[in-house]
CSV table of C-alpha atoms and ligand atoms in Angstrom, one decimal:
chain,number,residue,atom,x,y,z
A,1,MET,CA,12.9,3.3,46.9
A,2,THR,CA,13.6,-0.3,47.7
A,3,ALA,CA,16.4,-2.2,46.0
A,4,ARG,CA,13.9,-4.4,44.2
A,5,ALA,CA,12.0,-1.4,42.8
A,6,ALA,CA,15.3,0.2,41.7
A,7,ALA,CA,16.4,-3.0,40.0
A,8,LEU,CA,13.0,-3.2,38.2
A,9,LEU,CA,13.3,0.4,37.0
A,10,ALA,CA,16.8,-0.3,35.7
A,11,VAL,CA,15.5,-3.4,33.8
A,12,LEU,CA,12.6,-1.3,32.4
A,13,ALA,CA,14.9,1.5,31.3
A,14,ALA,CA,17.3,-0.9,29.6
A,15,ALA,CA,14.3,-2.4,27.8
A,16,THR,CA,13.0,0.8,26.6
A,17,LEU,CA,16.2,2.6,25.7
A,18,PRO,CA,17.3,0.5,22.6
A,19,ALA,CA,13.7,0.8,21.2
A,20,ALA,CA,13.8,4.5,21.4
A,21,ALA,CA,17.2,4.7,19.8
A,22,ALA,CA,16.0,2.4,17.0
A,23,VAL,CA,13.2,4.8,16.2
A,24,ASN,CA,15.4,7.9,15.3
A,25,GLN,CA,18.6,6.0,14.8
A,26,GLY,CA,20.7,8.6,16.7
A,27,TYR,CA,19.6,11.4,14.5
A,28,PRO,CA,17.7,14.1,16.5
A,29,LEU,CA,14.0,14.6,15.9
A,30,GLN,CA,13.0,18.1,14.9
A,31,ALA,CA,10.1,19.6,16.7
A,32,VAL,CA,7.3,20.9,14.6
A,33,ASP,CA,4.6,23.3,15.7
A,34,ILE,CA,1.3,22.6,14.0
A,35,SER,CA,-2.4,23.3,14.6
A,36,ILE,CA,-5.2,21.2,13.1
A,37,HIS,CA,-7.4,24.3,13.3
A,38,ASN,CA,-5.4,26.0,10.6
A,39,HIS,CA,-7.7,25.4,7.7
A,40,ALA,CA,-5.3,26.9,5.1
A,41,ALA,CA,-2.5,24.5,6.2
A,42,LEU,CA,-4.9,21.6,6.2
A,43,GLN,CA,-6.2,22.3,2.7
A,44,ARG,CA,-2.7,22.6,1.4
A,45,GLY,CA,-1.7,19.5,3.2
A,46,ALA,CA,-4.6,17.5,1.8
A,47,LYS,CA,-3.6,18.6,-1.6
A,48,TYR,CA,0.0,17.5,-1.2
A,49,PHE,CA,-1.2,14.2,0.3
A,50,VAL,CA,-3.4,13.2,-2.6
A,51,ASN,CA,-0.8,14.3,-5.1
A,52,TYR,CA,2.3,12.8,-3.5
A,53,CYS,CA,1.2,10.0,-1.1
A,54,LEU,CA,-2.1,8.5,-2.0
A,55,SER,CA,-0.7,6.7,-5.0
A,56,CYS,CA,1.0,4.3,-2.6
A,57,HIS,CA,-0.5,4.9,0.8
A,58,SER,CA,-4.2,4.7,1.6
A,59,SER,CA,-6.1,6.5,4.4
A,60,ARG,CA,-8.8,4.0,4.3
A,61,TYR,CA,-10.8,5.2,7.3
A,62,ALA,CA,-11.4,8.6,5.8
A,63,ARG,CA,-14.0,9.6,3.1
A,64,TYR,CA,-13.3,12.4,0.8
A,65,LYS,CA,-16.7,13.9,1.7
A,66,TRP,CA,-15.9,14.0,5.4
A,67,VAL,CA,-12.5,15.5,4.8
A,68,GLY,CA,-14.1,18.1,2.5
A,69,GLU,CA,-16.6,19.1,5.2
A,70,ASP,CA,-13.9,19.3,8.0
A,71,LEU,CA,-11.6,21.4,5.8
A,72,GLY,CA,-14.4,23.8,4.7
A,73,LEU,CA,-14.2,22.7,1.0
A,74,SER,CA,-17.3,22.5,-1.2
A,75,GLU,CA,-18.1,19.2,-2.9
A,76,GLU,CA,-17.0,20.7,-6.2
A,77,MET,CA,-13.6,21.8,-4.8
A,78,VAL,CA,-13.2,18.3,-3.3
A,79,ARG,CA,-13.9,16.7,-6.7
A,80,GLU,CA,-11.5,19.1,-8.6
A,81,ASN,CA,-8.7,19.1,-6.1
A,82,LEU,CA,-8.7,16.0,-4.0
A,83,ILE,CA,-10.2,13.1,-6.0
A,84,LEU,CA,-7.5,12.4,-8.6
A,85,THR,CA,-8.5,8.8,-9.2
A,86,GLY,CA,-12.0,9.4,-10.8
A,87,GLY,CA,-13.6,8.1,-7.6
A,88,LYS,CA,-16.8,9.4,-6.1
A,89,ILE,CA,-17.2,11.9,-3.3
A,90,GLY,CA,-18.5,9.3,-0.8
A,91,ASP,CA,-15.5,7.0,-1.5
A,92,LEU,CA,-13.0,6.0,1.2
A,93,MET,CA,-9.4,7.3,0.5
A,94,THR,CA,-8.0,4.0,-0.7
A,95,VAL,CA,-5.3,3.3,-3.3
A,96,ALA,CA,-5.5,1.5,-6.6
A,97,MET,CA,-2.1,-0.2,-6.1
A,98,PRO,CA,-2.7,-3.9,-5.1
A,99,GLU,CA,-0.8,-4.8,-2.0
A,100,ASP,CA,1.0,-7.8,-3.5
A,101,LYS,CA,2.4,-5.5,-6.3
A,102,ALA,CA,3.5,-3.0,-3.8
A,103,LEU,CA,5.3,-5.7,-1.9
A,104,GLU,CA,6.9,-6.9,-5.1
A,105,TRP,CA,8.0,-3.4,-6.2
A,106,PHE,CA,9.2,-1.9,-2.9
A,107,GLY,CA,10.0,-5.0,-0.8
A,108,ALA,CA,7.6,-3.6,2.0
A,109,PRO,CA,4.0,-2.6,1.6
A,110,PRO,CA,3.3,1.1,2.1
A,111,PRO,CA,1.2,1.2,5.3
A,112,ASP,CA,-2.1,2.9,5.6
A,113,LEU,CA,-1.4,6.4,6.9
A,114,THR,CA,-4.6,7.1,8.9
A,115,LEU,CA,-3.1,6.7,12.3
A,116,VAL,CA,0.5,7.2,11.5
A,117,ALA,CA,0.6,10.6,13.3
A,118,ARG,CA,-0.5,8.8,16.5
A,119,SER,CA,1.9,5.8,16.2
A,120,ARG,CA,4.9,7.8,15.2
A,121,GLY,CA,4.2,11.3,16.4
A,122,VAL,CA,4.3,14.5,14.4
A,123,ASP,CA,7.9,15.4,15.2
A,124,TRP,CA,9.0,12.0,13.8
A,125,LEU,CA,6.9,12.5,10.6
A,126,TYR,CA,8.3,16.0,10.1
A,127,THR,CA,11.9,14.8,10.5
A,128,TYR,CA,11.3,11.7,8.4
A,129,LEU,CA,10.0,13.7,5.4
A,130,LYS,CA,13.1,15.9,5.6
A,131,ALA,CA,15.7,13.2,6.2
A,132,PHE,CA,15.9,11.2,2.9
A,133,TYR,CA,19.4,11.2,1.5
A,134,LEU,CA,21.3,9.8,-1.5
A,135,ASP,CA,22.7,6.3,-0.8
A,136,GLU,CA,23.9,4.2,-3.7
A,137,SER,CA,23.9,1.0,-1.7
A,138,ARG,CA,20.2,1.0,-1.5
A,139,PRO,CA,17.8,-0.3,-4.2
A,140,MET,CA,16.0,3.0,-4.5
A,141,GLY,CA,19.2,4.9,-4.3
A,142,VAL,CA,18.0,6.6,-1.1
A,143,ASN,CA,18.1,6.0,2.7
A,144,ASN,CA,16.6,7.9,5.6
A,145,ALA,CA,18.4,9.2,8.7
A,146,ILE,CA,15.6,8.1,11.1
A,147,PHE,CA,14.4,5.1,9.1
A,148,GLN,CA,17.5,3.2,8.0
A,149,HIS,CA,17.0,1.0,4.9
A,150,VAL,CA,13.5,2.4,4.3
A,151,ALA,CA,11.8,0.9,1.3
A,152,MET,CA,10.1,4.2,0.4
A,153,PRO,CA,11.5,6.4,-2.4
A,154,HIS,CA,12.1,10.0,-1.7
A,155,VAL,CA,8.8,11.1,-3.4
A,156,LEU,CA,9.3,14.8,-2.7
A,157,TRP,CA,12.8,15.0,-4.3
A,158,GLU,CA,11.5,17.3,-7.0
A,159,LEU,CA,10.6,19.9,-4.3
A,160,GLN,CA,13.4,19.3,-1.9
A,161,GLY,CA,16.2,18.3,-4.2
A,162,TRP,CA,18.8,15.8,-3.2
A,163,GLN,CA,21.0,15.8,-0.1
A,164,GLN,CA,24.0,14.0,1.2
A,165,PRO,CA,24.7,13.2,4.8
A,166,VAL,CA,27.4,14.9,6.8
A,167,TYR,CA,28.7,12.6,9.4
A,168,LYS,CA,29.7,13.3,13.0
A,169,GLU,CA,33.4,13.4,13.3
A,170,ASN,CA,33.8,10.7,16.1
A,171,GLY,CA,30.7,8.8,15.2
A,172,GLY,CA,32.7,5.6,15.4
A,173,ALA,CA,32.4,5.9,19.2
A,174,ASN,CA,28.9,4.5,18.8
A,175,GLY,CA,30.1,1.0,17.5
A,176,ASP,CA,31.2,1.1,13.9
A,177,ARG,CA,28.1,3.0,12.7
A,178,ARG,CA,28.7,6.5,11.5
A,179,VAL,CA,26.2,9.0,13.0
A,180,ILE,CA,24.6,11.6,10.7
A,181,ALA,CA,24.9,15.1,12.0
A,182,GLY,CA,23.2,16.9,9.3
A,183,PHE,CA,22.8,17.3,5.5
A,184,GLU,CA,24.3,19.1,2.6
A,185,LEU,CA,22.2,19.9,-0.4
A,186,VAL,CA,24.0,18.5,-3.6
A,187,LYS,CA,21.2,19.2,-6.1
A,188,PRO,CA,18.6,21.9,-5.3
A,189,GLY,CA,14.9,21.2,-5.8
A,190,LEU,CA,12.1,23.6,-6.9
A,191,LEU,CA,11.7,25.0,-3.4
A,192,SER,CA,14.0,26.8,-1.0
A,193,GLU,CA,14.7,25.0,2.4
A,194,GLU,CA,12.2,27.2,4.2
A,195,GLU,CA,9.5,26.6,1.5
A,196,TYR,CA,10.1,22.9,1.7
A,197,ASP,CA,9.8,22.9,5.5
A,198,GLU,CA,6.4,24.6,5.0
A,199,VAL,CA,5.2,21.9,2.7
A,200,VAL,CA,6.3,19.2,5.0
A,201,ARG,CA,4.6,21.0,8.0
A,202,ASP,CA,1.3,21.3,6.0
A,203,LEU,CA,1.5,17.5,5.2
A,204,VAL,CA,2.1,16.6,8.8
A,205,THR,CA,-0.8,19.0,9.8
A,206,PHE,CA,-3.0,16.9,7.5
A,207,LEU,CA,-1.7,13.6,8.8
A,208,ALA,CA,-2.4,14.8,12.4
A,209,TYR,CA,-5.9,15.7,11.4
A,210,LEU,CA,-6.4,12.3,9.7
A,211,ALA,CA,-5.4,10.5,13.0
A,212,GLU,CA,-8.0,12.4,14.9
A,213,PRO,CA,-10.6,14.0,12.7
A,214,ALA,CA,-13.1,13.8,15.6
A,215,ALA,CA,-11.0,16.4,17.6
A,216,LEU,CA,-12.3,19.1,15.3
A,217,LYS,CA,-16.0,18.0,15.8
A,218,ARG,CA,-15.6,17.3,19.4
A,219,GLU,CA,-14.5,20.8,20.1
A,220,ARG,CA,-17.3,22.2,18.0
A,221,SER,CA,-20.0,20.1,19.8
A,222,GLY,CA,-18.4,21.1,23.1
A,223,ILE,CA,-19.5,24.7,22.6
A,224,TRP,CA,-23.1,23.6,22.0
A,225,VAL,CA,-23.1,21.4,25.1
A,226,VAL,CA,-22.0,24.4,27.2
A,227,LEU,CA,-24.7,26.7,25.7
A,228,PHE,CA,-27.3,24.0,26.2
A,229,LEU,CA,-26.3,23.6,29.9
A,230,LEU,CA,-26.5,27.4,30.4
A,231,LEU,CA,-30.0,27.5,28.8
A,232,LEU,CA,-31.0,24.7,31.0
A,233,LEU,CA,-29.7,26.6,34.0
A,234,GLY,CA,-31.8,29.6,33.1
A,235,VAL,CA,-34.9,27.5,32.7
A,236,THR,CA,-34.4,25.7,36.0
A,237,TYR,CA,-33.9,29.0,37.8
A,238,PHE,CA,-37.2,30.4,36.5
A,239,LEU,CA,-39.0,27.2,37.2
A,240,LYS,CA,-37.7,27.3,40.8
A,241,ARG,CA,-38.9,30.9,41.2
A,242,GLU,CA,-42.3,29.9,39.8
A,243,TYR,CA,-42.7,27.0,42.2
A,244,TRP,CA,-41.5,28.9,45.3
A,245,LYS,CA,-43.3,32.2,44.6
A,246,ASP,CA,-46.4,31.4,46.8
A,247,ILE,CA,-44.5,29.8,49.6
A,248,HIS,CA,-43.3,32.4,52.3
B,1,HEC,C1,6.1,5.1,-4.4
B,1,HEC,C2,5.3,4.7,-3.3
B,1,HEC,C3,5.2,5.6,-2.1
B,1,HEC,C4,4.8,6.9,-2.1
B,1,HEC,C5,4.3,7.7,-3.3
B,1,HEC,C6,4.9,7.3,-0.7
B,1,HEC,N1,5.3,6.3,0.1
B,1,HEC,FE1,5.5,6.4,2.1
B,1,HEC,N2,6.1,4.4,2.1
B,1,HEC,C7,6.3,3.7,1.0
B,1,HEC,C8,6.7,2.3,1.4
B,1,HEC,C9,7.0,1.1,0.5
B,1,HEC,C10,6.9,2.4,2.8
B,1,HEC,C11,7.4,1.2,3.7
B,1,HEC,C12,8.8,1.5,4.1
B,1,HEC,C13,9.4,0.3,4.8
B,1,HEC,O1,8.7,-0.3,5.6
B,1,HEC,O2,10.6,0.2,4.6
B,1,HEC,C14,6.5,3.7,3.2
B,1,HEC,C15,6.6,4.2,4.5
B,1,HEC,C16,6.1,5.4,5.0
B,1,HEC,C17,6.0,5.8,6.3
B,1,HEC,C18,6.5,5.0,7.6
B,1,HEC,C19,5.3,4.4,8.2
B,1,HEC,C20,5.7,3.7,9.4
B,1,HEC,O3,5.2,4.0,10.5
B,1,HEC,O4,6.5,2.7,9.3
B,1,HEC,C21,5.5,7.1,6.3
B,1,HEC,C22,5.2,8.0,7.5
B,1,HEC,C23,5.3,7.4,5.0
B,1,HEC,N3,5.6,6.4,4.2
B,1,HEC,C24,4.7,8.7,4.5
B,1,HEC,C25,4.6,9.0,3.3
B,1,HEC,C26,4.0,10.3,2.9
B,1,HEC,C27,3.7,11.4,3.8
B,1,HEC,C28,4.0,10.4,1.5
B,1,HEC,C29,3.7,11.5,0.6
B,1,HEC,C30,4.5,12.7,0.8
B,1,HEC,C31,4.5,9.0,1.0
B,1,HEC,N4,4.8,8.2,2.2
B,1,HEC,C32,4.5,8.6,-0.3
B,1,HEC,C33,6.0,4.0,-0.3
B,1,HEC,C34,5.5,5.2,-0.7
């Protein structure tokens, strides 16, 4: 490698490192293993999403009808379980909360979540939803280990309960900021830790599906394309035999 290339690489590395550190704030991301083909997880995730997230966040590129079809739900089930706003089956999954009001209440507008699994990644989302902690210095009384000064309240507190951060012993080595090593549950929620992890995993599965609903359809049509090509091969073969049978 030439000296110039090495210098360029060093500059690039320096430019990307602080950005990466800002994303998870020194708190390690937890890997999550999900499959958007797991219908049961998707159905549960959709239900949590409409119950706990859709009041503030929209998914304005998805229609209830499409989601129902992709998740194997009848229209009636969609109406009963997913449409909580009195909307119609063909409606987009938007929110009733006006954006200026949201800005006023939270100080930051809740972003549309359609593509968040792509912009943030599933591990980030999984860790984020498990990393809210009590912090009296914040307006909502909560903070987040990988999203410092987040404007979102801990909407799943009833399920998870409340946790307090446990700091690394010599976190001061990283400037003056203390580094969070883990959490301690100070007020239990309705669910055990394992059950809460499952809920978050289902939610992340649904968010991953939202970001790429076409993936499900693409794979399904892939099978038809292959079958069609095989059929075409058969037809072509017999056609060839037919044409050549009198030529010796
Ligand atoms: C009470 C309103 C409210 C509810 C309910 C809510 N959020 Fe939020 N959320 C916010 C606000 C406000 C922000 C913006 C935070 C900021 O920029 O500081 C946010 C930010 C986020 C972000 C970060 C987006 C990004 O890339 O910056 C994610 C992810 C998210 N919310 C997921 C969820 C999920 C999943 C649920 C349901 C379990 C949910 N939210 C429920 C208000 C809400």
